[in-house]
Amino acid sequence: MEYTFQFGPLLNYLQQFVSGLWLTLGLSFVGIFGGIALGIVCATVSTSSFVLPRLAVRIYVETMRNTPLLVQIFVIFFGLPNIGIRLSPLTSVFIALVLNNGGYVAEIVRGGIQATHRSQVEAAESLGLTYFQTLRFVILPPALEKVFTPVVSQCVLLMLSTSLVSAIGVEDLTGAAMIASSETFRTMEVYLIIAVVYVLLNFIFRAVLNMAGLMIFTRSRRRLLGRV
Amino acid sequence: MSVVVAKNIHKSFGALQVLKGVSLTVEGGEVVALIGRSGSGKSTFLRCLNGLETIDAGEIEVAGHRMSSKPAELRKLRRDVGIVFQSYNLFPHLTAGENIMLAPVQVKGLSRKAARDEAQRCLSLVGLGDRFDAYPDMLSGGQQQRVAIARSLAMQPQVLLFDEVTSALDPELTGEVLAVIESLARDGMTMLLVTHEMGFARRVANRTIFMKDGVIHEEGPSAEFFSAPKTPELQAFLRSEVG
């Protein structure tokens, strides 16, 4: 086995890598926060007493969680044009990522909501709070706090999954790598580099999300920093 | 003026008939104790009064509001009826002060400033004026229950319902909670309490009601009720409670 690593030729592609990195960041950002928002709404609906919306959410969540993201991207980008909906590659992957992450987050948050004790709801209702006030002030904050760690894990996974968008020609970090690799034939070097970048992104995302969590959830902060 | 009027209340859970025609009127400023064995229906009856349980038959009017299944009507009633639970049911993610402020701000539309002042006042009233920023898990059971009472008080209810509020507390903590309730009684608060504290009922309640098998079995002014129970069932119950 004789292989001489040559990273030199890749320097010419620095600009593509950087713009690919930005796109990966953008896709992750939209996928994570769009997915969290969608997931919270869906989790709320799936624990409500409205039968039809509940069923619709159930079907959506199961579809997202039981099909590969790549297939979801293909359906949106290659499938929808058949029924007259034509979307650009970028729009398609944004939609796919939000829908996919939304399905997973919905299921995680649903667990958190169901772990909230019925007596909490009784106390809120007894004070005259409406259903939405109860949801907003009494049910969701502790539920989201409980499931924060699994939601962060899911969102970091989603960040890694954004690499699949390169399959329909979107030039994210992986897409840029594919181009650089096919033009320079320094395949090993290219993918090693972006692997390292993904690892770093992973750490950064985890840290940023956890920081955000500590800022949002005062009780966790208190637990971490000691009682005040 | 009657603050609570309940007429011929019936309630079943499946095949189990829990309330079999309970009627009760409570006047303003009155303190009424409900006693009886577990399963006699006293807690269920109390929960019917603010709509936490729906009744199968009968009529309820509390604080001038007729019981309704319409959410908006029910909320109006609940604004004027406070309830304190056995397990406190404080919101764990909010401080004591925030627990109390939530409903005045969201339900009554008070400004945060006004609600904060009111919360502080209610906390002082239950002897916890210095624990505004404490989270529930930093407080003892007795303190949590006093915060729960303050939370109800902040809505300025016309009647307060107490559902076995000291059953989860040891004797010392029970004492501090009962002292708060007693001071409310002195201030003329209309209260209905389900309790196992016989001595407290005798001392504080104007009237005591003994429930058995889903009906009011015996009732009377507390002094006579405890010193000269009429029915053999109440006599037996009081003997077993005193031990």
CSV table of C-alpha atoms in Angstrom, one decimal, chain B:
chain,number,residue,atom,x,y,z
B,1,MET,CA,-75.7,35.4,50.6
B,2,SER,CA,-75.1,31.8,49.7
B,3,VAL,CA,-71.7,31.4,48.1
B,4,VAL,CA,-72.1,27.7,47.4
B,5,VAL,CA,-75.4,26.0,46.4
B,6,ALA,CA,-75.3,22.4,45.4
B,7,LYS,CA,-78.6,20.6,44.8
B,8,ASN,CA,-79.0,16.8,44.6
B,9,ILE,CA,-75.6,16.1,43.0
B,10,HIS,CA,-75.1,12.7,41.4
B,11,LYS,CA,-71.8,11.4,40.1
B,12,SER,CA,-70.7,8.0,38.9
B,13,PHE,CA,-67.4,6.7,37.7
B,14,GLY,CA,-68.4,3.9,35.4
B,15,ALA,CA,-70.6,1.6,37.4
B,16,LEU,CA,-69.5,3.0,40.7
B,17,GLN,CA,-71.9,5.6,42.1
B,18,VAL,CA,-69.8,8.0,44.1
B,19,LEU,CA,-72.3,10.7,44.9
B,20,LYS,CA,-75.9,9.8,45.4
B,21,GLY,CA,-77.7,13.1,45.8
B,22,VAL,CA,-75.6,15.5,47.8
B,23,SER,CA,-77.1,18.9,48.6
B,24,LEU,CA,-75.2,21.6,50.4
B,25,THR,CA,-75.5,25.4,50.9
B,26,VAL,CA,-72.6,27.4,52.3
B,27,GLU,CA,-73.1,31.0,53.3
B,28,GLY,CA,-70.6,33.8,52.9
B,29,GLY,CA,-67.9,33.8,55.7
B,30,GLU,CA,-68.8,30.2,56.7
B,31,VAL,CA,-66.2,27.5,57.2
B,32,VAL,CA,-67.5,24.0,56.5
B,33,ALA,CA,-65.5,20.8,57.1
B,34,LEU,CA,-66.2,17.7,55.2
B,35,ILE,CA,-65.2,14.5,56.9
B,36,GLY,CA,-65.6,10.8,56.2
B,37,ARG,CA,-63.8,7.6,55.2
B,38,SER,CA,-61.8,7.3,52.0
B,39,GLY,CA,-64.2,6.6,49.2
B,40,SER,CA,-67.1,8.3,50.9
B,41,GLY,CA,-67.2,10.9,48.0
B,42,LYS,CA,-66.1,14.0,49.9
B,43,SER,CA,-63.2,14.8,47.6
B,44,THR,CA,-65.2,14.1,44.5
B,45,PHE,CA,-67.9,16.4,45.8
B,46,LEU,CA,-65.4,19.2,46.4
B,47,ARG,CA,-63.9,18.7,42.9
B,48,CYS,CA,-67.4,18.9,41.4
B,49,LEU,CA,-67.7,22.4,42.8
B,50,ASN,CA,-65.1,23.9,40.5
B,51,GLY,CA,-65.9,21.6,37.6
B,52,LEU,CA,-62.8,19.3,37.8
B,53,GLU,CA,-65.4,16.6,37.8
B,54,THR,CA,-68.5,16.8,35.7
B,55,ILE,CA,-71.7,16.0,37.5
B,56,ASP,CA,-74.3,13.5,36.1
B,57,ALA,CA,-77.3,15.2,37.7
B,58,GLY,CA,-78.1,18.1,40.0
B,59,GLU,CA,-77.4,21.8,40.1
B,60,ILE,CA,-74.4,23.8,41.2
B,61,GLU,CA,-74.0,27.5,41.7
B,62,VAL,CA,-70.8,28.9,43.1
B,63,ALA,CA,-69.9,32.5,43.7
B,64,GLY,CA,-72.9,33.5,41.7
B,65,HIS,CA,-71.9,31.4,38.7
B,66,ARG,CA,-73.9,28.5,37.5
B,67,MET,CA,-71.9,25.4,36.7
B,68,SER,CA,-71.5,25.1,32.9
B,69,SER,CA,-69.8,22.8,30.5
B,70,LYS,CA,-68.9,25.7,28.3
B,71,PRO,CA,-65.2,26.5,28.7
B,72,ALA,CA,-65.6,30.2,28.9
B,73,GLU,CA,-68.4,30.0,31.5
B,74,LEU,CA,-66.4,27.5,33.5
B,75,ARG,CA,-63.4,29.8,33.5
B,76,LYS,CA,-65.5,32.6,34.9
B,77,LEU,CA,-66.6,30.4,37.7
B,78,ARG,CA,-63.0,29.2,38.4
B,79,ARG,CA,-61.7,32.7,38.7
B,80,ASP,CA,-63.8,33.1,41.8
B,81,VAL,CA,-63.2,29.7,43.3
B,82,GLY,CA,-59.8,28.8,44.6
B,83,ILE,CA,-58.8,25.2,45.2
B,84,VAL,CA,-55.8,23.8,47.1
B,85,PHE,CA,-54.7,20.2,46.5
B,86,GLN,CA,-53.3,17.5,48.6
B,87,SER,CA,-50.1,17.3,46.5
B,88,TYR,CA,-49.7,21.1,46.2
B,89,ASN,CA,-49.5,21.0,42.4
B,90,LEU,CA,-47.2,24.0,42.2
B,91,PHE,CA,-45.6,24.6,38.8
B,92,PRO,CA,-42.1,23.2,39.3
B,93,HIS,CA,-40.5,25.4,36.6
B,94,LEU,CA,-41.7,28.7,38.2
B,95,THR,CA,-40.5,30.3,41.4
B,96,ALA,CA,-43.0,30.7,44.3
B,97,GLY,CA,-43.7,34.3,43.2
B,98,GLU,CA,-44.1,33.3,39.5
B,99,ASN,CA,-46.5,30.5,40.5
B,100,ILE,CA,-48.7,33.1,42.2
B,101,MET,CA,-48.3,35.8,39.5
B,102,LEU,CA,-49.3,33.5,36.6
B,103,ALA,CA,-53.0,33.5,36.9
B,104,PRO,CA,-53.5,37.2,37.9
B,105,VAL,CA,-51.4,38.3,34.8
B,106,GLN,CA,-52.9,35.8,32.3
B,107,VAL,CA,-56.4,35.4,33.5
B,108,LYS,CA,-57.2,38.8,35.1
B,109,GLY,CA,-54.9,40.8,32.9
B,110,LEU,CA,-53.1,42.5,35.8
B,111,SER,CA,-49.8,44.2,34.9
B,112,ARG,CA,-46.7,42.4,36.0
B,113,LYS,CA,-46.0,45.1,38.5
B,114,ALA,CA,-49.4,44.9,40.1
B,115,ALA,CA,-49.3,41.1,40.1
B,116,ARG,CA,-45.9,41.1,41.7
B,117,ASP,CA,-47.1,43.3,44.5
B,118,GLU,CA,-50.1,41.1,45.0
B,119,ALA,CA,-48.0,38.0,45.0
B,120,GLN,CA,-45.7,39.5,47.5
B,121,ARG,CA,-48.6,40.4,49.7
B,122,CYS,CA,-50.1,36.9,49.5
B,123,LEU,CA,-46.8,35.3,50.3
B,124,SER,CA,-46.4,37.5,53.4
B,125,LEU,CA,-49.9,36.5,54.4
B,126,VAL,CA,-48.9,32.8,54.5
B,127,GLY,CA,-45.6,33.7,56.2
B,128,LEU,CA,-43.3,33.3,53.2
B,129,GLY,CA,-42.7,36.9,52.3
B,130,ASP,CA,-38.9,36.2,52.0
B,131,ARG,CA,-39.2,33.2,49.6
B,132,PHE,CA,-40.5,34.9,46.5
B,133,ASP,CA,-37.7,33.7,44.3
B,134,ALA,CA,-37.5,30.1,45.7
B,135,TYR,CA,-38.4,27.3,43.3
B,136,PRO,CA,-40.8,24.7,44.7
B,137,ASP,CA,-38.2,22.0,45.1
B,138,MET,CA,-36.3,24.3,47.4
B,139,LEU,CA,-39.2,24.5,49.8
B,140,SER,CA,-40.5,22.1,52.4
B,141,GLY,CA,-43.9,20.4,51.9
B,142,GLY,CA,-45.5,22.8,54.3
B,143,GLN,CA,-44.0,25.8,52.6
B,144,GLN,CA,-45.1,24.5,49.2
B,145,GLN,CA,-48.6,24.1,50.4
B,146,ARG,CA,-48.6,27.6,51.8
B,147,VAL,CA,-47.4,28.9,48.4
B,148,ALA,CA,-50.3,27.0,46.9
B,149,ILE,CA,-52.7,28.7,49.3
B,150,ALA,CA,-51.2,32.0,48.4
B,151,ARG,CA,-51.6,31.2,44.7
B,152,SER,CA,-55.3,30.7,45.2
B,153,LEU,CA,-55.6,33.8,47.4
B,154,ALA,CA,-54.0,36.0,44.7
B,155,MET,CA,-57.1,35.5,42.5
B,156,GLN,CA,-59.2,37.0,45.3
B,157,PRO,CA,-61.6,34.1,45.2
B,158,GLN,CA,-65.0,34.2,46.9
B,159,VAL,CA,-64.6,30.8,48.2
B,160,LEU,CA,-61.6,28.5,48.9
B,161,LEU,CA,-61.8,24.7,48.5
B,162,PHE,CA,-59.2,22.6,50.4
B,163,ASP,CA,-58.8,19.0,49.4
B,164,GLU,CA,-57.0,17.1,52.2
B,165,VAL,CA,-54.3,19.7,52.1
B,166,THR,CA,-52.3,18.4,55.0
B,167,SER,CA,-52.6,14.7,54.3
B,168,ALA,CA,-49.1,14.6,52.7
B,169,LEU,CA,-47.4,16.5,55.6
B,170,ASP,CA,-45.9,15.4,58.9
B,171,PRO,CA,-47.5,16.8,62.1
B,172,GLU,CA,-45.2,19.8,62.4
B,173,LEU,CA,-45.7,21.0,58.8
B,174,THR,CA,-49.4,20.2,59.1
B,175,GLY,CA,-49.5,22.7,62.0
B,176,GLU,CA,-48.0,25.6,60.0
B,177,VAL,CA,-50.5,25.0,57.1
B,178,LEU,CA,-53.5,24.8,59.5
B,179,ALA,CA,-52.4,28.0,61.2
B,180,VAL,CA,-52.6,29.8,57.8
B,181,ILE,CA,-56.1,28.3,57.1
B,182,GLU,CA,-57.2,29.3,60.6
B,183,SER,CA,-56.0,32.9,60.1
B,184,LEU,CA,-58.0,33.0,56.8
B,185,ALA,CA,-61.0,31.8,58.7
B,186,ARG,CA,-60.6,34.7,61.2
B,187,ASP,CA,-60.5,37.1,58.2
B,188,GLY,CA,-63.9,35.9,57.1
B,189,MET,CA,-62.9,33.8,54.1
B,190,THR,CA,-65.6,31.3,53.0
B,191,MET,CA,-64.0,27.9,53.0
B,192,LEU,CA,-64.9,24.3,52.4
B,193,LEU,CA,-62.4,21.8,53.6
B,194,VAL,CA,-62.1,18.1,53.2
B,195,THR,CA,-60.0,17.0,56.1
B,196,HIS,CA,-58.9,14.3,58.4
B,197,GLU,CA,-57.8,16.7,61.1
B,198,MET,CA,-60.7,16.3,63.5
B,199,GLY,CA,-59.4,18.7,66.1
B,200,PHE,CA,-58.9,21.4,63.5
B,201,ALA,CA,-62.4,20.9,62.1
B,202,ARG,CA,-63.9,21.1,65.5
B,203,ARG,CA,-62.0,24.3,66.4
B,204,VAL,CA,-62.2,26.2,63.1
B,205,ALA,CA,-65.2,25.0,61.1
B,206,ASN,CA,-68.6,26.5,61.9
B,207,ARG,CA,-70.2,23.4,60.6
B,208,THR,CA,-69.1,19.9,60.0
B,209,ILE,CA,-70.5,17.4,57.5
B,210,PHE,CA,-70.0,13.6,57.7
B,211,MET,CA,-70.2,11.9,54.4
B,212,LYS,CA,-70.8,8.2,54.0
B,213,ASP,CA,-71.6,6.1,50.9
B,214,GLY,CA,-72.1,9.2,48.7
B,215,VAL,CA,-74.5,11.0,50.8
B,216,ILE,CA,-74.4,13.5,53.7
B,217,HIS,CA,-75.0,11.2,56.6
B,218,GLU,CA,-75.0,13.7,59.4
B,219,GLU,CA,-74.2,17.4,59.8
B,220,GLY,CA,-74.3,20.1,62.4
B,221,PRO,CA,-72.6,23.0,64.1
B,222,SER,CA,-69.1,21.6,64.8
B,223,ALA,CA,-69.3,21.9,68.6
B,224,GLU,CA,-72.4,19.7,68.9
B,225,PHE,CA,-71.4,17.5,66.0
B,226,PHE,CA,-68.2,16.4,67.7
B,227,SER,CA,-69.4,16.4,71.3
B,228,ALA,CA,-72.8,14.7,70.7
B,229,PRO,CA,-72.8,12.8,67.4
B,230,LYS,CA,-76.3,11.4,66.8
B,231,THR,CA,-75.9,8.5,64.3
B,232,PRO,CA,-74.0,5.3,65.3
B,233,GLU,CA,-72.0,5.5,62.1
B,234,LEU,CA,-70.6,8.9,63.0
B,235,GLN,CA,-69.9,7.8,66.5
B,236,ALA,CA,-68.0,4.8,65.2
B,237,PHE,CA,-66.1,7.0,62.7
B,238,LEU,CA,-65.1,9.6,65.3
B,239,ARG,CA,-64.0,6.8,67.7
B,240,SER,CA,-61.8,5.3,65.0
B,241,GLU,CA,-60.3,8.7,64.0
B,242,VAL,CA,-59.4,9.6,67.6
B,243,GLY,CA,-57.9,6.1,67.8
